[in-house]
PDB file of C-alpha atoms and ligand atoms in Angstrom:
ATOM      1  CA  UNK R   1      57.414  10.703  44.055  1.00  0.00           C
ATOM      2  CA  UNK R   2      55.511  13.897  43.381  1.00  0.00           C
ATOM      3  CA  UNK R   3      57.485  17.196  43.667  1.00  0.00           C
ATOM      4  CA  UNK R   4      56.198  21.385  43.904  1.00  0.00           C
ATOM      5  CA  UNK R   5      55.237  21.017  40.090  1.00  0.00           C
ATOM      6  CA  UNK R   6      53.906  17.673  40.358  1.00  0.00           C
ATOM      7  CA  UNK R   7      56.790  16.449  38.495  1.00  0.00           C
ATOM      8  CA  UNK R   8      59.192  13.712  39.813  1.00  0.00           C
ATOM      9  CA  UNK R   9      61.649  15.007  42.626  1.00  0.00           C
ATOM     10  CA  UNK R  10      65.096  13.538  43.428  1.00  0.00           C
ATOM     11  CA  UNK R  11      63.208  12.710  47.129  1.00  0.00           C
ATOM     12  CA  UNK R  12      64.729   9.426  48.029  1.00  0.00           C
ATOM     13  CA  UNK R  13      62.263   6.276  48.515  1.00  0.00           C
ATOM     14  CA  UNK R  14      61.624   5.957  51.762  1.00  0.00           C
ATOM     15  CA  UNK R  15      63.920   3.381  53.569  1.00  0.00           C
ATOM     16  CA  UNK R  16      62.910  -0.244  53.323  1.00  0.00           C
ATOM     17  CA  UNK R  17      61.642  -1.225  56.860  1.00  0.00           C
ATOM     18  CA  UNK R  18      59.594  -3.751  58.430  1.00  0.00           C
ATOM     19  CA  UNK R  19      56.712  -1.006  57.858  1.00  0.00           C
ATOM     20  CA  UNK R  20      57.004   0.125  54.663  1.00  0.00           C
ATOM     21  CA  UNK R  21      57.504  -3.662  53.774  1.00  0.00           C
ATOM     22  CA  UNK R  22      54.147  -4.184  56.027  1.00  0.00           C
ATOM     23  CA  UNK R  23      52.771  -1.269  54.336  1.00  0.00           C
ATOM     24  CA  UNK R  24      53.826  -2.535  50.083  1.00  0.00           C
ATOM     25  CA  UNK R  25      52.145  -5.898  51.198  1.00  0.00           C
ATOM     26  CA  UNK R  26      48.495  -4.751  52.711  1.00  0.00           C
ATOM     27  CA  UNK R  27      48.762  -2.309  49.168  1.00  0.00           C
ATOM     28  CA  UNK R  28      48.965  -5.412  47.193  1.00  0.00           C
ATOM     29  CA  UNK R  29      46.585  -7.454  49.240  1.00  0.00           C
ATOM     30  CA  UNK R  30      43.615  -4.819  48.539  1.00  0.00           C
ATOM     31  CA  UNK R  31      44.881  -3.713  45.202  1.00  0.00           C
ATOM     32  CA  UNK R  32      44.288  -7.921  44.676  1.00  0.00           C
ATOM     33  CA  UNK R  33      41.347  -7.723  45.326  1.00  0.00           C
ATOM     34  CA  UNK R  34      39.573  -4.721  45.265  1.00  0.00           C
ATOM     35  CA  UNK R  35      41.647  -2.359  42.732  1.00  0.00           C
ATOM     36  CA  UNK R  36      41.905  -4.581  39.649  1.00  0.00           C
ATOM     37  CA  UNK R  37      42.854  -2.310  36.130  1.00  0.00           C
ATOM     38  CA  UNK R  38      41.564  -3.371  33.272  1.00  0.00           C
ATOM     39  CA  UNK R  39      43.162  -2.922  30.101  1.00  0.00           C
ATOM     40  CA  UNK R  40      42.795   0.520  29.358  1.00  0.00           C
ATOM     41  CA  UNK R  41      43.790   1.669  32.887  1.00  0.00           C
ATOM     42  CA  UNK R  42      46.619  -1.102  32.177  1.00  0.00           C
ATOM     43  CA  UNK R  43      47.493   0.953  28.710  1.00  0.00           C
ATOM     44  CA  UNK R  44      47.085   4.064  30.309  1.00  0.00           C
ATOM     45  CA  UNK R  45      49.746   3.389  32.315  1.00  0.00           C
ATOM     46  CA  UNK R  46      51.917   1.489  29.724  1.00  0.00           C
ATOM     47  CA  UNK R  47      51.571   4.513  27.442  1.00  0.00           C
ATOM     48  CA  UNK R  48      53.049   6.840  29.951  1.00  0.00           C
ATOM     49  CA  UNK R  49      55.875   4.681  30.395  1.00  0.00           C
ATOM     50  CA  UNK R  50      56.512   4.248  26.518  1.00  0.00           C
ATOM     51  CA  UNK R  51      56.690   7.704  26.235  1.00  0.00           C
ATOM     52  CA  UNK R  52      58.595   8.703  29.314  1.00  0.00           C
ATOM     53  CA  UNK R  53      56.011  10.150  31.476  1.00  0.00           C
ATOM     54  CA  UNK R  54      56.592  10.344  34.956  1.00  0.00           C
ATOM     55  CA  UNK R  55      55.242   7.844  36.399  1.00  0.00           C
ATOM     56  CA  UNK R  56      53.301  10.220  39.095  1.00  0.00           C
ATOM     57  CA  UNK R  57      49.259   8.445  38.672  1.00  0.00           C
ATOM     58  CA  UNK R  58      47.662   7.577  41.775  1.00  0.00           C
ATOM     59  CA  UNK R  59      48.004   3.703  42.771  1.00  0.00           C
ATOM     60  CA  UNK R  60      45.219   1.307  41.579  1.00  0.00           C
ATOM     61  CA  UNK R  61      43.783   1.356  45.444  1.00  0.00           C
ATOM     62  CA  UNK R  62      44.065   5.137  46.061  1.00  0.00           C
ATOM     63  CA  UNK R  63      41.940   4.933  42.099  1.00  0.00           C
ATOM     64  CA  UNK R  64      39.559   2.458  43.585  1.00  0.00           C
ATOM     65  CA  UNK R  65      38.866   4.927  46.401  1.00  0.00           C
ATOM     66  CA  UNK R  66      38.237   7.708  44.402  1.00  0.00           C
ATOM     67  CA  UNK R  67      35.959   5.472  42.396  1.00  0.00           C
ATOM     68  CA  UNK R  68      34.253   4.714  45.833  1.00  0.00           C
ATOM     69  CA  UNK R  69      34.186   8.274  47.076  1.00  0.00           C
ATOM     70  CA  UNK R  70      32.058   9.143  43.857  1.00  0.00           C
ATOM     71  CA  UNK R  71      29.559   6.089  43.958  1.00  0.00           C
ATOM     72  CA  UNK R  72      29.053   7.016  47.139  1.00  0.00           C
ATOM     73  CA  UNK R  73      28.462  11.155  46.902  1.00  0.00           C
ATOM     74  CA  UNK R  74      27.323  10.722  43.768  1.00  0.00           C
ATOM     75  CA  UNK R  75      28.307  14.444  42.335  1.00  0.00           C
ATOM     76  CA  UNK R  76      27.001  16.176  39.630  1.00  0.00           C
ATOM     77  CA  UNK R  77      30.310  18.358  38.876  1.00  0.00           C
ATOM     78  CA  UNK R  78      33.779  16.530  39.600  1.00  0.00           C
ATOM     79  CA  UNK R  79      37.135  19.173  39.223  1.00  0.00           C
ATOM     80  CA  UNK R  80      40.264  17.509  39.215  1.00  0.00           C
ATOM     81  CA  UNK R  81      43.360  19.550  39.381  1.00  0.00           C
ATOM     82  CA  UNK R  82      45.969  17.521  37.578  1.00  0.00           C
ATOM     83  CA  UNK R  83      44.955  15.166  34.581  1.00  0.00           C
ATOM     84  CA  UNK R  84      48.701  13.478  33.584  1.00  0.00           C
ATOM     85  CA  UNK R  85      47.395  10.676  31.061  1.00  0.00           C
ATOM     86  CA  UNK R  86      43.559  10.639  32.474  1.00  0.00           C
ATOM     87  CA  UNK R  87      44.143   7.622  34.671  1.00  0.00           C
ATOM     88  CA  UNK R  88      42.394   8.960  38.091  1.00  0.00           C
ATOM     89  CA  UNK R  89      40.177  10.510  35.496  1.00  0.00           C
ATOM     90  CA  UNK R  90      39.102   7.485  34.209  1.00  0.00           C
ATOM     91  CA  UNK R  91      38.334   6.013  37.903  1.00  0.00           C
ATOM     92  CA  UNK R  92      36.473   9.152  38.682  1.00  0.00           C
ATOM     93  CA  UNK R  93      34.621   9.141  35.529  1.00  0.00           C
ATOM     94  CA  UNK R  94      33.455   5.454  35.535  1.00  0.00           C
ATOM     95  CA  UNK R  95      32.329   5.531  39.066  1.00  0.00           C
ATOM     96  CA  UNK R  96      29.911   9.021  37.943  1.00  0.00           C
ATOM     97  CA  UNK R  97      25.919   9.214  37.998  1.00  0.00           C
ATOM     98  CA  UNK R  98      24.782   9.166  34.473  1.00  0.00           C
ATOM     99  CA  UNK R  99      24.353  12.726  33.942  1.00  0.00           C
ATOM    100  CA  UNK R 100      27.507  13.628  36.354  1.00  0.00           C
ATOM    101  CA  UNK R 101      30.447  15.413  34.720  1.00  0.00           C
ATOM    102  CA  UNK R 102      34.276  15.751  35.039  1.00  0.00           C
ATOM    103  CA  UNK R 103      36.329  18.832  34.175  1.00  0.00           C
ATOM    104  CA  UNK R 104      40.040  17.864  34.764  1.00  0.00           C
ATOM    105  CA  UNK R 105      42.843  20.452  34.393  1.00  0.00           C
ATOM    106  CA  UNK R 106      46.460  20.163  32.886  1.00  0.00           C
ATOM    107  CA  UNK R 107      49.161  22.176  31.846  1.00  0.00           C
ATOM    108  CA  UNK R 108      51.066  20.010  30.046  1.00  0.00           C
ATOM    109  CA  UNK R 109      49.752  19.868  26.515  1.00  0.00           C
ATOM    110  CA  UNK R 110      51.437  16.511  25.725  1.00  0.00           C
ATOM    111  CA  UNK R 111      49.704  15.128  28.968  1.00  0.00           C
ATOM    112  CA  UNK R 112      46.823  16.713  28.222  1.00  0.00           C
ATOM    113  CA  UNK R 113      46.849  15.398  24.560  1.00  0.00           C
ATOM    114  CA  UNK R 114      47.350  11.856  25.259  1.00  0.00           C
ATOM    115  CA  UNK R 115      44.606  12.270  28.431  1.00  0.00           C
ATOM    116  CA  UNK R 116      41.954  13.091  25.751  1.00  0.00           C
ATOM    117  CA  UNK R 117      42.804  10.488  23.411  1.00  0.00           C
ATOM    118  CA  UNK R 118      43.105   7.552  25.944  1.00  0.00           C
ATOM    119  CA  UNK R 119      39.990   8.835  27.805  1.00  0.00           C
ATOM    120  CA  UNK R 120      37.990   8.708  23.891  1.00  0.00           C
ATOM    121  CA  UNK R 121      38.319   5.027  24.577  1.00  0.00           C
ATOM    122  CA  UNK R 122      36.226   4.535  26.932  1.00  0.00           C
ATOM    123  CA  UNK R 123      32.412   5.431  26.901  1.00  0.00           C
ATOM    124  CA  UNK R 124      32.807   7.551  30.174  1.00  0.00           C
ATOM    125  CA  UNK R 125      35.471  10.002  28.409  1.00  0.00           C
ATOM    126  CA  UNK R 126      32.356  11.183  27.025  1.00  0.00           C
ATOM    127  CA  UNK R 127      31.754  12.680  30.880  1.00  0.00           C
ATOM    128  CA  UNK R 128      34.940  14.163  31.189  1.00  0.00           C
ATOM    129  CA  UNK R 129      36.623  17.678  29.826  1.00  0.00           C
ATOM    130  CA  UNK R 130      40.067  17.956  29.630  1.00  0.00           C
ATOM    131  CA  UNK R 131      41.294  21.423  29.782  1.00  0.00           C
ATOM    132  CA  UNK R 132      44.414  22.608  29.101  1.00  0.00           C
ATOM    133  CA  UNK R 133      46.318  25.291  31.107  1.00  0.00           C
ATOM    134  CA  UNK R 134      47.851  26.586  34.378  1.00  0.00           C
ATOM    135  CA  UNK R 135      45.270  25.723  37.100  1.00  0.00           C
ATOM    136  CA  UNK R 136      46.180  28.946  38.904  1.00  0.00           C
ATOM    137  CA  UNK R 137      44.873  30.849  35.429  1.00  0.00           C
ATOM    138  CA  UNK R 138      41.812  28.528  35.442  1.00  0.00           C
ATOM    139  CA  UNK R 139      40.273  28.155  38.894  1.00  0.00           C
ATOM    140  CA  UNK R 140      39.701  31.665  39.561  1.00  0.00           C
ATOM    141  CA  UNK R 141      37.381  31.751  35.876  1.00  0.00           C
ATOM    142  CA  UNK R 142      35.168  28.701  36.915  1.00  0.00           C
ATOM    143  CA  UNK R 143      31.969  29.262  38.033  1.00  0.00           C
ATOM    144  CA  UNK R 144      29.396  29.424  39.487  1.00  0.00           C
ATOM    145  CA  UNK R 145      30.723  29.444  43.185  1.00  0.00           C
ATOM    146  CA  UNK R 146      29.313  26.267  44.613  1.00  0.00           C
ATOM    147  CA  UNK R 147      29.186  24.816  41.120  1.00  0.00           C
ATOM    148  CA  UNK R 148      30.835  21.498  42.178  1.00  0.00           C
ATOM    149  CA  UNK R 149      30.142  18.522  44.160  1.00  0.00           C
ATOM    150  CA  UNK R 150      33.719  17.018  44.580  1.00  0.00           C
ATOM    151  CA  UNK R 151      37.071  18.569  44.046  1.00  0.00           C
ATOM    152  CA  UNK R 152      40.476  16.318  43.566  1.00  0.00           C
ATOM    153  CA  UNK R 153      43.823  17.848  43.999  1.00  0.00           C
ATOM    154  CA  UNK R 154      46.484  15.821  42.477  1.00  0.00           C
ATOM    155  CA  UNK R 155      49.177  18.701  41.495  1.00  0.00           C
ATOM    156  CA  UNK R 156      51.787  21.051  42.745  1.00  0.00           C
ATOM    157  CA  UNK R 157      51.890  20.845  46.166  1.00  0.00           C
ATOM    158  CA  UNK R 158      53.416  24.617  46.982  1.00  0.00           C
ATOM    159  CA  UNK R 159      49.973  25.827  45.451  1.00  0.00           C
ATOM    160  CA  UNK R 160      47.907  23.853  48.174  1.00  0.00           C
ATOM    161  CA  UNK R 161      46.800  26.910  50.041  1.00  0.00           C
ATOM    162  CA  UNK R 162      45.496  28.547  46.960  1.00  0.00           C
ATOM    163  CA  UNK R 163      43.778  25.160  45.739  1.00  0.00           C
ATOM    164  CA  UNK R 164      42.215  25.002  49.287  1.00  0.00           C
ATOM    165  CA  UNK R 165      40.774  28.469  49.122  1.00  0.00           C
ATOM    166  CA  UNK R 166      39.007  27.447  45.513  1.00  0.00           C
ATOM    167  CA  UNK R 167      38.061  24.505  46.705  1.00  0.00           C
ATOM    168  CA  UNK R 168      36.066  26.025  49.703  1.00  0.00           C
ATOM    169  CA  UNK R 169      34.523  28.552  46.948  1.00  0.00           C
ATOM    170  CA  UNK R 170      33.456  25.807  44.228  1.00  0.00           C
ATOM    171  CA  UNK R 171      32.561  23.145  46.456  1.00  0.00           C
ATOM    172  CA  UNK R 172      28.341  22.875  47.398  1.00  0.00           C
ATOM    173  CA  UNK R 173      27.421  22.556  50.852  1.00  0.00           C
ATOM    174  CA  UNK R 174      28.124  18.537  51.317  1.00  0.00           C
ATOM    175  CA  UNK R 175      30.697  18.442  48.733  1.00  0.00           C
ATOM    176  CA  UNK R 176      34.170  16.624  49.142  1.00  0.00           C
ATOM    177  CA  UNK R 177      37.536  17.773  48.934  1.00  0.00           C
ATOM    178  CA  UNK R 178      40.046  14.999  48.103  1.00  0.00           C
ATOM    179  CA  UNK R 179      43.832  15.966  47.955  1.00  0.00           C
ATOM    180  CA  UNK R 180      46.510  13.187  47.092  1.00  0.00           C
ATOM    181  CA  UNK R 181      49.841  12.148  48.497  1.00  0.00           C
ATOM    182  CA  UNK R 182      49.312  14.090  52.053  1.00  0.00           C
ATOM    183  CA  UNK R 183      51.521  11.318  53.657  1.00  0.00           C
ATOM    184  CA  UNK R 184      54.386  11.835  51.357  1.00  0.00           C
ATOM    185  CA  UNK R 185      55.803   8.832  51.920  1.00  0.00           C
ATOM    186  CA  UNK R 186      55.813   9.611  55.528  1.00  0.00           C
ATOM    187  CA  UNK R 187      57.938  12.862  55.107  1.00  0.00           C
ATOM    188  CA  UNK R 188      55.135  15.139  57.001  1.00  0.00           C
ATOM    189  CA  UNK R 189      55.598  13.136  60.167  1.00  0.00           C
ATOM    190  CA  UNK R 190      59.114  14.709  60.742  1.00  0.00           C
ATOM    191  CA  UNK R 191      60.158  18.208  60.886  1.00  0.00           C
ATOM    192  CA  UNK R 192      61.460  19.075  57.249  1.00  0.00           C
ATOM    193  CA  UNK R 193      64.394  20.763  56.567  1.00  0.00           C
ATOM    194  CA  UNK R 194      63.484  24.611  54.947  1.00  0.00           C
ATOM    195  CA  UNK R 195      64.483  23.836  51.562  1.00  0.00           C
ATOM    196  CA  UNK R 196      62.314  20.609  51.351  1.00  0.00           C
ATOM    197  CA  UNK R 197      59.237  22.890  50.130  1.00  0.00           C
ATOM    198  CA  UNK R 198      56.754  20.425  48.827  1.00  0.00           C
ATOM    199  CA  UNK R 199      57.064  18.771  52.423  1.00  0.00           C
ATOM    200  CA  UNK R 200      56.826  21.639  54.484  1.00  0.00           C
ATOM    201  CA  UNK R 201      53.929  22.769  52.328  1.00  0.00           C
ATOM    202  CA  UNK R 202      52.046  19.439  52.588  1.00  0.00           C
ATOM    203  CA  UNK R 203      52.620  19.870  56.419  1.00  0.00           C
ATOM    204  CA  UNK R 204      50.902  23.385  56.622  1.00  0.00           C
ATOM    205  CA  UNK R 205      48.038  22.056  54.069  1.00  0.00           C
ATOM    206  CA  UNK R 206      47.379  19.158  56.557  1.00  0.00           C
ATOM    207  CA  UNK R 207      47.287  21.534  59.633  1.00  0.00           C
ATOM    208  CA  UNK R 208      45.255  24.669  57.706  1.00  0.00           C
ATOM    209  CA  UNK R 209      42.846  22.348  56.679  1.00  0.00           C
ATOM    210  CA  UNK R 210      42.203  20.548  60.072  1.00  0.00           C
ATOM    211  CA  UNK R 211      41.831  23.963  62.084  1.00  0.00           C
ATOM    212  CA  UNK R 212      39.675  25.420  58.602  1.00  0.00           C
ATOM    213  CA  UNK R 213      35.345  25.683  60.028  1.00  0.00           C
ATOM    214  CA  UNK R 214      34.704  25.623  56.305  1.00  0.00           C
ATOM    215  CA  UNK R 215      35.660  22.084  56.156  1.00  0.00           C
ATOM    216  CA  UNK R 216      34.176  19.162  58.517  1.00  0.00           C
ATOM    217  CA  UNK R 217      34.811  15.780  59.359  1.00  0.00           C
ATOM    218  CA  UNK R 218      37.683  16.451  57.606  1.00  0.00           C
ATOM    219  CA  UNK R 219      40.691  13.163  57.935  1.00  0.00           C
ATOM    220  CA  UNK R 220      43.584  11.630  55.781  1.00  0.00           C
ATOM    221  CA  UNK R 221      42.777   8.142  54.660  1.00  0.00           C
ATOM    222  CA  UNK R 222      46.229   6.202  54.028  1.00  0.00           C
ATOM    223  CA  UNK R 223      45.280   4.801  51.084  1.00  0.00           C
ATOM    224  CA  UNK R 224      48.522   4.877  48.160  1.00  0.00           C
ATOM    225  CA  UNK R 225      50.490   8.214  49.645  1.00  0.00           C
ATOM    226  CA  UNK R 226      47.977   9.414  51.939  1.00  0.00           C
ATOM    227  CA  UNK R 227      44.666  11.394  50.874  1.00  0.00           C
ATOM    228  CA  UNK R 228      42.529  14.041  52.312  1.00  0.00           C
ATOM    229  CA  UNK R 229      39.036  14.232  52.856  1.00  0.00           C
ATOM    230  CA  UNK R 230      37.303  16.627  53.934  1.00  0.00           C
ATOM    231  CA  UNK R 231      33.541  17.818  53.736  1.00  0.00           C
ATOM    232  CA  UNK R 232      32.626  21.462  52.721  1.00  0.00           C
ATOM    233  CA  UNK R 233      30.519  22.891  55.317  1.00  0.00           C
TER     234      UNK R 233
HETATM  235  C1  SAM W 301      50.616  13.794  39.830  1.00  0.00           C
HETATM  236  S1  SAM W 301      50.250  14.158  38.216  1.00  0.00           S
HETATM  237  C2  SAM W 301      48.510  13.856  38.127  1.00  0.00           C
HETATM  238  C3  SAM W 301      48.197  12.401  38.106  1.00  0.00           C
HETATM  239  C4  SAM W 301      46.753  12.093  37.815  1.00  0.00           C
HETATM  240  N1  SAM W 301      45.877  12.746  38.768  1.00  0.00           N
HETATM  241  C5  SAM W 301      46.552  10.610  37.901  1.00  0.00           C
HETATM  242  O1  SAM W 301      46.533  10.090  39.019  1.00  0.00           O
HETATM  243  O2  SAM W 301      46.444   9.962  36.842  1.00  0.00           O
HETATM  244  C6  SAM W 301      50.276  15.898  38.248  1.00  0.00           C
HETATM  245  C7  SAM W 301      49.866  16.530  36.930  1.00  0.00           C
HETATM  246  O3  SAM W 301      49.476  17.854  37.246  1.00  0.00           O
HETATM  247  C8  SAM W 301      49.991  18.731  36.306  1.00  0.00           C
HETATM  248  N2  SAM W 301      50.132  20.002  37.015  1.00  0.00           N
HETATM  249  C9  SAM W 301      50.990  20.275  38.035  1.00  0.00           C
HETATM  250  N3  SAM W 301      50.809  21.524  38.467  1.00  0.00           N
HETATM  251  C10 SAM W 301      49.819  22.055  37.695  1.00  0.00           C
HETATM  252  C11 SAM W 301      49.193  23.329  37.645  1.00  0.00           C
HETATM  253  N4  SAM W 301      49.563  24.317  38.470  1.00  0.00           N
HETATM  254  N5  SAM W 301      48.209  23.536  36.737  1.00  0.00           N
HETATM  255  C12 SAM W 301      47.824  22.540  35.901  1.00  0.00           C
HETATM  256  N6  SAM W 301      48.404  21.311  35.897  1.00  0.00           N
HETATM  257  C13 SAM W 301      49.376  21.078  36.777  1.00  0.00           C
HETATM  258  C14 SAM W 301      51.309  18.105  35.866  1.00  0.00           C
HETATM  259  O4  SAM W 301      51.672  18.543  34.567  1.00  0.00           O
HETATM  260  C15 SAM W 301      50.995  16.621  35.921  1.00  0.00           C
HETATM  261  O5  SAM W 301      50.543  16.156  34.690  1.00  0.00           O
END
């Protein structure tokens, strides 16, 4: 689970019920199928784990989708707001256009360290930038406005209003706006308490971005923990 600094929280796992149960098996059914890792998205994710790294990626299927979201918009410019080890990158990248490109921001230098030397294995880490710092210090320098055709928010959640408002200024008319784990686990279906701040934030994200004109056909696909989509106006 994914807390305010997109670091692992104490939040509990959600209680094992007949639907979550449900919900872990029709995961594994697609991921099955349609979400197979190969082995660097396989080392990617052992490397985290033999170096401690939270284990915070995006599932295999909620990977897949991104992969799918790209095929299918094809964009020229891809920003992703938190890089971890590269392992969404890597989806994203593979799935580009030829001449598309992927800038992917991190804080962490250790995560961004290992992203770039994971993602040198693979001929489509030649499409993708790494760049290291606070994405609050770096969105507001990237230009031009309109500059990108897909934006992926996979972060700090307390920051979502801000990351919405850059999103509306560097996405292209037609461009998509992708933002992970809006489900939390379910947490946003039930009032949260006012200290549980990456919920309640979530919560107002989902609303602001339904009731936002900039944004149409906007929706949550629950693939993994839930993820936005949205189309810039
Ligand atoms: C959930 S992980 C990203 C996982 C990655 N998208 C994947 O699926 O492989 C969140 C990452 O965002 C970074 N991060 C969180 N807040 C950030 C911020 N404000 N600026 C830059 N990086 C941030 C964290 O250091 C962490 O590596």
């Amino acid at each position: 689970v994914k807390g305010t600094g997109g670091e692992p929280t104490a939040t509990p796992p959600p209680p094992a019920t007949a639907g979550s149960r449900m919900a872990a098996a029709v995961e594994r059914y697609v991921q099955e199928r349609f979400a197979q890792e190969d082995p660097l998205l396989e080392r990617i994710r052992e490397e985290m784990a033999h170096r401690g790294l939270p284990t915070i990626q995006v599932p295999a299927v909620t990977g897949a989708f991104l992969a799918l979201m790209v095929r299918i918009s094809r964009p020229g410019r891809v920003l992703e707001v938190g890089t971890l080890a590269g392992y969404s990158a890597l989806w994203i990248a593979r799935a580009l256009p030829p001449e598309g490109h992927l800038l992917t921001l991190e804080r962490n230098p250790e995560h961004a360290q290992l992203a770039r030397s994971l993602l040198a294995r693979d001929p489509a880490g030649a499409r993708v930038e790494v760049r290291e710092g606070e994405a609050g210090e770096l969105l507001p320098g990237l230009e031009p406005d309109g500059g990108f055709q897909m934006v992926f928010v996979d972060a700090d959640k307390e920051r979502l209003p801000f990351y919405l408002e850059e999103a509306a200024r560097l996405l292209s008319p037609g461009g998509l706006l992708l933002v992970d784990n809006v489900l939390w686990r379910g947490a946003v279906l039930e009032e949260a308490p006012e200290e549980d701040g990456a919920t309640r934030a979530i919560q107002a994200f989902n609303d602001a971005v339904a009731r936002d004109h900039r944004f149409t056909s906007a929706t949550i696909v629950p693939v993994g923990d839930g993820v936005l989509v949205a189309v810039r106006g």
